[in-house]
PDB file of C-alpha atoms in Angstrom:
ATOM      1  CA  UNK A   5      33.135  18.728  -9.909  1.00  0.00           C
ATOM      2  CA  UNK A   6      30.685  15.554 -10.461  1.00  0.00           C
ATOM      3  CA  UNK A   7      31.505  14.560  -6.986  1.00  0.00           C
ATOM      4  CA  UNK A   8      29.727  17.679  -5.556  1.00  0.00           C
ATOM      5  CA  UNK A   9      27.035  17.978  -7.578  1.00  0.00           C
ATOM      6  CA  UNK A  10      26.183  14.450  -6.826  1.00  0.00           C
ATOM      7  CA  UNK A  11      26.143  15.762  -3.193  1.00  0.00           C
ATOM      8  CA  UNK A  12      23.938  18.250  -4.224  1.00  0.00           C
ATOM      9  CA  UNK A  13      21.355  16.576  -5.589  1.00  0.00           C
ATOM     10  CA  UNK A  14      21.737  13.776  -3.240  1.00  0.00           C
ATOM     11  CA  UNK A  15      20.990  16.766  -0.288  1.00  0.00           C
ATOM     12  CA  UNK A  16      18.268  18.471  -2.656  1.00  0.00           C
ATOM     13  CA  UNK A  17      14.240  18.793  -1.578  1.00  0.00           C
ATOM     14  CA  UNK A  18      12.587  15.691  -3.489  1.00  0.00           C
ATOM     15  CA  UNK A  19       9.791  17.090  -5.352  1.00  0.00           C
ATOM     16  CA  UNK A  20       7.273  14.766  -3.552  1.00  0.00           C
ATOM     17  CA  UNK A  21       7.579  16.667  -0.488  1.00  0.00           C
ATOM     18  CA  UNK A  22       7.405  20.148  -1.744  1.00  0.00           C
ATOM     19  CA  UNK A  23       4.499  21.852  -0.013  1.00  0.00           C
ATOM     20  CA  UNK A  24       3.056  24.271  -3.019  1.00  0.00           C
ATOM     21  CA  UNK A  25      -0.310  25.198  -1.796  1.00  0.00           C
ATOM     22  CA  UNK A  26       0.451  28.180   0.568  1.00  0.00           C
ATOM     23  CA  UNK A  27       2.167  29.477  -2.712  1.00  0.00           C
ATOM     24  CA  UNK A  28      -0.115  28.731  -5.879  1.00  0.00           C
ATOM     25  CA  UNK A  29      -3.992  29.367  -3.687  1.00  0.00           C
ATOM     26  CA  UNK A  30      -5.598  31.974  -3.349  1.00  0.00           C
ATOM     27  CA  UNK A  31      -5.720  33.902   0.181  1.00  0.00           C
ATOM     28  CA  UNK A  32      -8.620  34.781   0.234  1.00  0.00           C
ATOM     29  CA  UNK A  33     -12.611  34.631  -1.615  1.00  0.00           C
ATOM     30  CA  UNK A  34     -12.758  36.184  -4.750  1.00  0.00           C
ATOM     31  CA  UNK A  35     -15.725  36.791  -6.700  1.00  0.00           C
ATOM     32  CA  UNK A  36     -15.710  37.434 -10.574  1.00  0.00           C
ATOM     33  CA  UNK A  37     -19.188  38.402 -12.114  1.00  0.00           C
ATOM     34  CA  UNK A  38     -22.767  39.348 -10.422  1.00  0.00           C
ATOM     35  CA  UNK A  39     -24.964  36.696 -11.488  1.00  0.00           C
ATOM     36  CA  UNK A  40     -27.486  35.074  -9.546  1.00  0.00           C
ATOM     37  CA  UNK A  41     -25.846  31.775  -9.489  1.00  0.00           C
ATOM     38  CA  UNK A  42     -22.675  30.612  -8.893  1.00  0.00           C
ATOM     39  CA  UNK A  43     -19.907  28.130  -9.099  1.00  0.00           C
ATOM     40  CA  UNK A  44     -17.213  27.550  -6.280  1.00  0.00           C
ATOM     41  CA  UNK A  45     -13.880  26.947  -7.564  1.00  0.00           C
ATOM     42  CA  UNK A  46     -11.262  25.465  -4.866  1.00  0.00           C
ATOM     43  CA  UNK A  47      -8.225  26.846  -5.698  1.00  0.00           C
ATOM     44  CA  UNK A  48      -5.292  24.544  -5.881  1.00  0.00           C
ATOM     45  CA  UNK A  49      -3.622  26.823  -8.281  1.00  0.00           C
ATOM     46  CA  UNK A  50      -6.602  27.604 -10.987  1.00  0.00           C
ATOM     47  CA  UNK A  51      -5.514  28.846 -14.267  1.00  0.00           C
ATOM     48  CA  UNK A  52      -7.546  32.205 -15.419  1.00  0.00           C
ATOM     49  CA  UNK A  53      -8.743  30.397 -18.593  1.00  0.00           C
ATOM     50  CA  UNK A  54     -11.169  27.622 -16.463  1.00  0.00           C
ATOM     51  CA  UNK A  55     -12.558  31.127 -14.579  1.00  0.00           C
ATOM     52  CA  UNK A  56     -13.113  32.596 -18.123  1.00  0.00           C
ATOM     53  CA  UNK A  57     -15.223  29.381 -19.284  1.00  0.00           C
ATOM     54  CA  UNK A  58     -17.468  28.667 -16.242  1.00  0.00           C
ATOM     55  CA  UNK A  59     -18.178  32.462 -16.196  1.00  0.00           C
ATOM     56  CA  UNK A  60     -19.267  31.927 -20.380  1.00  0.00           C
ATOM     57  CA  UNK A  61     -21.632  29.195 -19.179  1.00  0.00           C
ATOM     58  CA  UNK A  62     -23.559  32.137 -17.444  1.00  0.00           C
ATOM     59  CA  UNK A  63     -22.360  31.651 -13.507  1.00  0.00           C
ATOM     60  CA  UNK A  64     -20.402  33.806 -11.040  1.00  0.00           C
ATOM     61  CA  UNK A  65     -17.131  32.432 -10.092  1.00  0.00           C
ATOM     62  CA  UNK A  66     -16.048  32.429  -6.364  1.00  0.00           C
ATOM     63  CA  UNK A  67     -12.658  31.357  -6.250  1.00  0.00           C
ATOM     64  CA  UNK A  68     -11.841  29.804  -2.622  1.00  0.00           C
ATOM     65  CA  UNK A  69      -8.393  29.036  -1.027  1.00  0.00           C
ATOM     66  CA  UNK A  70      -7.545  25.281  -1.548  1.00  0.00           C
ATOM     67  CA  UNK A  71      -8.230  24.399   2.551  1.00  0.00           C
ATOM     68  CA  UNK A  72     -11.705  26.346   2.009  1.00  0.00           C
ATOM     69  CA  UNK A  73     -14.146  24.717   4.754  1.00  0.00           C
ATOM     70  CA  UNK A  74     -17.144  22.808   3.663  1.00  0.00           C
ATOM     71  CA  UNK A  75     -19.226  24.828   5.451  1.00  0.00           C
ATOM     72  CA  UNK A  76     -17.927  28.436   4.214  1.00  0.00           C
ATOM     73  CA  UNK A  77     -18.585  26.982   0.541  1.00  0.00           C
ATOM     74  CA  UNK A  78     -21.728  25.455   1.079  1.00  0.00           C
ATOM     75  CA  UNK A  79     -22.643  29.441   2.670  1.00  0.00           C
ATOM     76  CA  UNK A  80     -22.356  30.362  -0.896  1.00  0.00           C
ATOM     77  CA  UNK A  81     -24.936  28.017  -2.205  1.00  0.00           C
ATOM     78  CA  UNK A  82     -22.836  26.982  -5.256  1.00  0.00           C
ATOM     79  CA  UNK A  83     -25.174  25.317  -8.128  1.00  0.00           C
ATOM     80  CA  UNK A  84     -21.458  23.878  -8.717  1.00  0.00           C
ATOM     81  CA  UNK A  85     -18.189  22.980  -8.031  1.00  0.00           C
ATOM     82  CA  UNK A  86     -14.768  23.006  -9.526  1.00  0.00           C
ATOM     83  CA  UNK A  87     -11.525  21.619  -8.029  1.00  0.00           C
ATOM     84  CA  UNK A  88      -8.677  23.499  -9.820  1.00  0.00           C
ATOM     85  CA  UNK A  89      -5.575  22.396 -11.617  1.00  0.00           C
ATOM     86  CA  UNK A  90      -2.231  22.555  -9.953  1.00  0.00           C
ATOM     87  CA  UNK A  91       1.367  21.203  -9.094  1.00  0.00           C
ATOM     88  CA  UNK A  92       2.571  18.852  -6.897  1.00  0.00           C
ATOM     89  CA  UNK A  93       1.387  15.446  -5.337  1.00  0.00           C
ATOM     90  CA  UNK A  94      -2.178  15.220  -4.557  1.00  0.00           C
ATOM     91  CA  UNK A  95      -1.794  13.838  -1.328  1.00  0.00           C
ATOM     92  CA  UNK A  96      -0.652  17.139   0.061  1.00  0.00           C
ATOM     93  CA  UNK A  97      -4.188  18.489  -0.333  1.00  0.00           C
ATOM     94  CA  UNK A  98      -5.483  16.685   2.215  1.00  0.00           C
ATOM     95  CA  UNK A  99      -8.100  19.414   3.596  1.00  0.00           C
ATOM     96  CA  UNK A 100      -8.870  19.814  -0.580  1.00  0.00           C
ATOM     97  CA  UNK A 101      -9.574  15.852  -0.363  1.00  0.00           C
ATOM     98  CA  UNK A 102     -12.122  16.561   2.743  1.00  0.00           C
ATOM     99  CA  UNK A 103     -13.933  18.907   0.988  1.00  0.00           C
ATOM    100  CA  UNK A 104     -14.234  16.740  -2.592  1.00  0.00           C
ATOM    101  CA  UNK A 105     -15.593  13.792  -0.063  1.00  0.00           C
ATOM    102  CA  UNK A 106     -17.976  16.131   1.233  1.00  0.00           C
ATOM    103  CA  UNK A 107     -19.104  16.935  -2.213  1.00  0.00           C
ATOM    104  CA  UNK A 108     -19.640  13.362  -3.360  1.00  0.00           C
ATOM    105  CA  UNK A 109     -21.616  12.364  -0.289  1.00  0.00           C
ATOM    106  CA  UNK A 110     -24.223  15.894  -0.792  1.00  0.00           C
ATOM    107  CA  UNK A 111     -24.009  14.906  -5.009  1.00  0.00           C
ATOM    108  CA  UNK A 112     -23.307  18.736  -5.395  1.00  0.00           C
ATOM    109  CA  UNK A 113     -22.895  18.890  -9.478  1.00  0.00           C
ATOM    110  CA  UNK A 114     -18.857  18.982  -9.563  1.00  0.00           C
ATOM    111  CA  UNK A 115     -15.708  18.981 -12.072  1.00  0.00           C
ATOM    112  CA  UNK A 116     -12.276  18.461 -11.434  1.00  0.00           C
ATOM    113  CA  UNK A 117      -9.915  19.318 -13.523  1.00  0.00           C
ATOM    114  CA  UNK A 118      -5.750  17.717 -13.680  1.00  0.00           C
ATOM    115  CA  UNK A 119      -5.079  17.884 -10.090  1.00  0.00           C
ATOM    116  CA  UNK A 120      -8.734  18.366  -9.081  1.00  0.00           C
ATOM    117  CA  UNK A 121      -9.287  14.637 -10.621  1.00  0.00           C
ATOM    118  CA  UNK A 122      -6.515  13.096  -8.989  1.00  0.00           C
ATOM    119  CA  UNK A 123      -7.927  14.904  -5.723  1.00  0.00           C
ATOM    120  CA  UNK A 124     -11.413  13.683  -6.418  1.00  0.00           C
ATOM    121  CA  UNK A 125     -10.467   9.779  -7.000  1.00  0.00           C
ATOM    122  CA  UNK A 126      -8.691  10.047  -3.983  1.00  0.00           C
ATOM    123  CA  UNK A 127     -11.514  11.263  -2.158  1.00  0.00           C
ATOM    124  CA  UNK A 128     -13.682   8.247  -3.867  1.00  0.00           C
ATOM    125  CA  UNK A 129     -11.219   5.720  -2.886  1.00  0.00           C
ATOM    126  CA  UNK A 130      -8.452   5.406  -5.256  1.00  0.00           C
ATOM    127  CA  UNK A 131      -4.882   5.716  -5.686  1.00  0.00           C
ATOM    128  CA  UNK A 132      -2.572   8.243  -7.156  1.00  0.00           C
ATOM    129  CA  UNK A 133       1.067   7.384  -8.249  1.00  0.00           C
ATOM    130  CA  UNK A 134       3.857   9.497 -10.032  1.00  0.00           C
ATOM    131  CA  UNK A 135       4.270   8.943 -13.335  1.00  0.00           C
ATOM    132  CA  UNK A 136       7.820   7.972 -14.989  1.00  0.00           C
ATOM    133  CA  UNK A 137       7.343  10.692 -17.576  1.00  0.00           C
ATOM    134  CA  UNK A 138       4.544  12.905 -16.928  1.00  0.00           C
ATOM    135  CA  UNK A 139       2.395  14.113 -19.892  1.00  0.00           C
ATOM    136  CA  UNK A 140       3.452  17.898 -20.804  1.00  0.00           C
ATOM    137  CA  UNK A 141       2.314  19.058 -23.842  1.00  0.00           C
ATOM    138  CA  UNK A 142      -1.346  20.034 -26.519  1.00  0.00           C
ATOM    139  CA  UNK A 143      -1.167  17.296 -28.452  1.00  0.00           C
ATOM    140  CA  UNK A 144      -2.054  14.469 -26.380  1.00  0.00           C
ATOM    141  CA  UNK A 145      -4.844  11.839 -27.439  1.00  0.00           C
ATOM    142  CA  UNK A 146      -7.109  10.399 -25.678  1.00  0.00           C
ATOM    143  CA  UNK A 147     -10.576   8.160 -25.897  1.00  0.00           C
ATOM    144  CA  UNK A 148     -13.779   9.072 -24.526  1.00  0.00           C
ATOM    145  CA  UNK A 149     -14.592   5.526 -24.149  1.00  0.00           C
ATOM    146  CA  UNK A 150     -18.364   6.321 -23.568  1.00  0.00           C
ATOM    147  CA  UNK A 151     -18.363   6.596 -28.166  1.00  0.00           C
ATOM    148  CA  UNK A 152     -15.085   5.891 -28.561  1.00  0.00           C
ATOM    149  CA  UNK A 153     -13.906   9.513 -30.026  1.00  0.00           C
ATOM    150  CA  UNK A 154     -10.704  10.493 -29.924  1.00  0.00           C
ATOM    151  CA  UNK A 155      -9.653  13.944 -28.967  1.00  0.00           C
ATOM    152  CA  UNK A 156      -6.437  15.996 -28.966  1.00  0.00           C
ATOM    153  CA  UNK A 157      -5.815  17.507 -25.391  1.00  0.00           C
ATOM    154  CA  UNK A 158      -3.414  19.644 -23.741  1.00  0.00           C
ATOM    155  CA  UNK A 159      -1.984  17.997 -20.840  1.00  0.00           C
ATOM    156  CA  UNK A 160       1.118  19.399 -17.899  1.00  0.00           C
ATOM    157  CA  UNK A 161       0.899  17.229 -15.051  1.00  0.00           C
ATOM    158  CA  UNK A 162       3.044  14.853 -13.640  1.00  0.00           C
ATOM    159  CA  UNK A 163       0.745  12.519 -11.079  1.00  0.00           C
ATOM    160  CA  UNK A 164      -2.282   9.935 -11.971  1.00  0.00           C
ATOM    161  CA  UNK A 165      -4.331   8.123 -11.060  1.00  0.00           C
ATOM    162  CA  UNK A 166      -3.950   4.035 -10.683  1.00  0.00           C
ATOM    163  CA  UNK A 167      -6.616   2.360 -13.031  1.00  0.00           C
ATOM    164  CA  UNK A 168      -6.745  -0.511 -11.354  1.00  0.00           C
ATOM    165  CA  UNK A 169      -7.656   1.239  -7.790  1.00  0.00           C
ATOM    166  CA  UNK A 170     -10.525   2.490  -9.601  1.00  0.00           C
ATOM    167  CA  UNK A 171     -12.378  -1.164  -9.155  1.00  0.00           C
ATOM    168  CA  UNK A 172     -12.705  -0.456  -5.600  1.00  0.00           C
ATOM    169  CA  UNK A 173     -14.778   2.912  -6.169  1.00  0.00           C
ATOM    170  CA  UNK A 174     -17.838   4.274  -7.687  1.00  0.00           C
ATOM    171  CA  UNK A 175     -16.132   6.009 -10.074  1.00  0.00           C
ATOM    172  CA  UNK A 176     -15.605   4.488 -13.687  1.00  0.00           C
ATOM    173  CA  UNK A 177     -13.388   5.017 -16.079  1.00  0.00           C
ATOM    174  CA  UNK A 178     -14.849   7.990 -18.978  1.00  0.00           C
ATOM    175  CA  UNK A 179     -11.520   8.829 -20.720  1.00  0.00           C
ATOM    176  CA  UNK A 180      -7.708   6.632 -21.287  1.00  0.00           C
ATOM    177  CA  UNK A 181      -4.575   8.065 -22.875  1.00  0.00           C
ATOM    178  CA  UNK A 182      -4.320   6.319 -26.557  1.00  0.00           C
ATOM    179  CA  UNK A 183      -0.427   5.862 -25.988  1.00  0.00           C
ATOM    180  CA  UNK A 184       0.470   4.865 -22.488  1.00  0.00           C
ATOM    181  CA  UNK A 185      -3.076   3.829 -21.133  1.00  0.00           C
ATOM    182  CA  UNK A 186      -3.475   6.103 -18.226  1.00  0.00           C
ATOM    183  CA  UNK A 187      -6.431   7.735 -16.884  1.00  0.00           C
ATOM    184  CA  UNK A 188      -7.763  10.844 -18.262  1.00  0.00           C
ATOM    185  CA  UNK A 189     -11.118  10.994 -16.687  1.00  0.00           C
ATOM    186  CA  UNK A 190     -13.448   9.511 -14.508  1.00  0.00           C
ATOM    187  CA  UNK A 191     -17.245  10.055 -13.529  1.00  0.00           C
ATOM    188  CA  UNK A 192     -18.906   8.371 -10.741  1.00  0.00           C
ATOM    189  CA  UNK A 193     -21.726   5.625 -11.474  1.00  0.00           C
ATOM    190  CA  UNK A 194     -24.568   7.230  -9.328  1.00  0.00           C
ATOM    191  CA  UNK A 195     -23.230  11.117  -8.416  1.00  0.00           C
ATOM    192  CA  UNK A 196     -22.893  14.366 -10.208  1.00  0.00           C
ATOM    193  CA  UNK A 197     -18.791  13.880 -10.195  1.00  0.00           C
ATOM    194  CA  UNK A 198     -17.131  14.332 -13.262  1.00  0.00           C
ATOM    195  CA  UNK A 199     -13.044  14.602 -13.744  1.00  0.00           C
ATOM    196  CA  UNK A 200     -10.884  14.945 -16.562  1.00  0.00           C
ATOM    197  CA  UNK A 201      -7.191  14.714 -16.212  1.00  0.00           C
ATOM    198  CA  UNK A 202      -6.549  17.312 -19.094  1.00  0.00           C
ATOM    199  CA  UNK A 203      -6.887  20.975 -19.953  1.00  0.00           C
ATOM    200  CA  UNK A 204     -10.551  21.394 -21.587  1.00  0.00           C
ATOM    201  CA  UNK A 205     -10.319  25.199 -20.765  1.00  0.00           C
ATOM    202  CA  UNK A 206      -7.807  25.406 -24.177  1.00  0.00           C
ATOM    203  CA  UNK A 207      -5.342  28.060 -23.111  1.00  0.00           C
ATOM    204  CA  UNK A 208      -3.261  27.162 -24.706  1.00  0.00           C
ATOM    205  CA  UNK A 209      -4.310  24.467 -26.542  1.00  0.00           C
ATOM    206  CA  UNK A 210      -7.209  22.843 -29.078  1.00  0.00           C
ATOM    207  CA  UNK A 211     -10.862  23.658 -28.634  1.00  0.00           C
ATOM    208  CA  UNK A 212     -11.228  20.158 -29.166  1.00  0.00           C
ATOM    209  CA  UNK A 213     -12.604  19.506 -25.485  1.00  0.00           C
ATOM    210  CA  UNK A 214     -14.540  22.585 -24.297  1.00  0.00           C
ATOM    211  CA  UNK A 215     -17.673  20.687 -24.418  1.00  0.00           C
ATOM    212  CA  UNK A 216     -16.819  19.248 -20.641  1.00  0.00           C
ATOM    213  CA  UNK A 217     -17.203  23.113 -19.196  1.00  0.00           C
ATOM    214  CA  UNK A 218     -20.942  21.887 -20.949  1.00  0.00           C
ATOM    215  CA  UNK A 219     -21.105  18.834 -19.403  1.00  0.00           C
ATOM    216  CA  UNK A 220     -20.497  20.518 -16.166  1.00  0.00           C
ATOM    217  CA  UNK A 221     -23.622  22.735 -16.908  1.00  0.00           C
ATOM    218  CA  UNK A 222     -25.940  19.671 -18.097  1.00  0.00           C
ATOM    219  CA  UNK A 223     -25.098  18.131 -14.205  1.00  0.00           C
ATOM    220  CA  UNK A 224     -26.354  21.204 -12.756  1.00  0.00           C
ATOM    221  CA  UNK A 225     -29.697  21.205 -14.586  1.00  0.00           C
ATOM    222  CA  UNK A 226     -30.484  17.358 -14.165  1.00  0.00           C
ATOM    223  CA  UNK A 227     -32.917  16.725 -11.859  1.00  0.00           C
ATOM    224  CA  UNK A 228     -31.811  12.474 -12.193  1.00  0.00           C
ATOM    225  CA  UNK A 229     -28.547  11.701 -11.011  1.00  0.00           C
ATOM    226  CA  UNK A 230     -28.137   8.853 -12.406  1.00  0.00           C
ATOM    227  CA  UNK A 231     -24.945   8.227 -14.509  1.00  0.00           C
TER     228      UNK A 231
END
């Protein structure tokens, strides 16, 4: 019966308004590894692989639920900071979006990664908008336009951010999509902020771009800010 399922879909949740976060984060602080220093992850639904690869770069990982407050993080004394991957429109994370603001403002050394970027430009002062067809997918290309190499990336996400709202930030654009022109990552002019709207953490995927889990490390040992 087209009729009814018409009515169906016509009376069905819009996937704009699903609330995922009390689903996908973590309840409560978990710590994985003993080492002296660590690295806060805020949990917006963090795949094990990005815990595996800041743990290889020699730091403890406390994972954090995704409406964590500033001040319980900043208890830990994170040398870091990592906001997670995960579904759904970034505007529901609006505590998550707090917290990234906080971090730009103390220039804690910080990654986001997929939904962690389009958290962090938000928090900077651009926009996010749903893409037509999101990218879903390892075998996506895109430009680091800081020397122009390409790499192949694995990509499942289905919001971005708006290029043009970058202008009106601090951020600037680092990587573009070769075939639609989208963002793929953005560091800030003057912070320790770095995003990248792709997997680099390769599972699945190519091992093309695990040198941003290094890049993440490099913030954390420079004394000059300066982008």
């Amino acid at each position: 019966d087209v009729q009814e399922l018409k009515k169906k879909l016509a009376s069905a949740k819009k996937y704009n308004d699903e609330e995922f976060m009390n689903s996908v984060s973590t309840k409560e602080p978990q710590t994985f590894g003993s080492e002296s220093e660590s690295v806060v992850v805020i949990d917006t639904g963090v795949k094990n692989a990005i815990l595996r690869n800041i743990r290889s770069l020699g730091y403890k990982v406390i994972k954090v639920p995704w409406d964590y407050s500033v001040e319980k993080i900043l208890l830990y004394n994170p040398k870091g900071i990592v906001f997670s991957n995960g579904p759904g429109d970034p505007l529901k994370c609006a505590e998550t979006m707090k917290t990234a603001k906080s971090m730009i403002e103390k220039n804690i050394p910080t990654l986001g990664i997929c939904l962690g970027a389009q958290i962090l430009g938000l928090a900077g002062g651009a926009n996010t908008y749903k893409l037509k067809y999101g990218h879903r997918g390892q075998n996506k290309s895109c430009v680091d336009l800081d020397n122009n190499q390409v790499y192949v990336t694995s990509q499942n996400h289905g919001y971005c951010i708006d290029p043009e709202s970058l202008k009106n930030t601090d951020f600037k654009l680092w990587f573009t999509n070769t075939d639609d022109k989208t963002v793929e990552g953005i560091k800030h002019k003057q912070k320790k902020i770095i995003a990248v709207q792709f997997h680099p953490e390769a599972s699945p995927g190519p091992f093309d771009c695990m040198f941003i889990f290094e890049e993440l490390k490099r913030l954390i040992g420079e004394d000059n800010a300066k982008r």
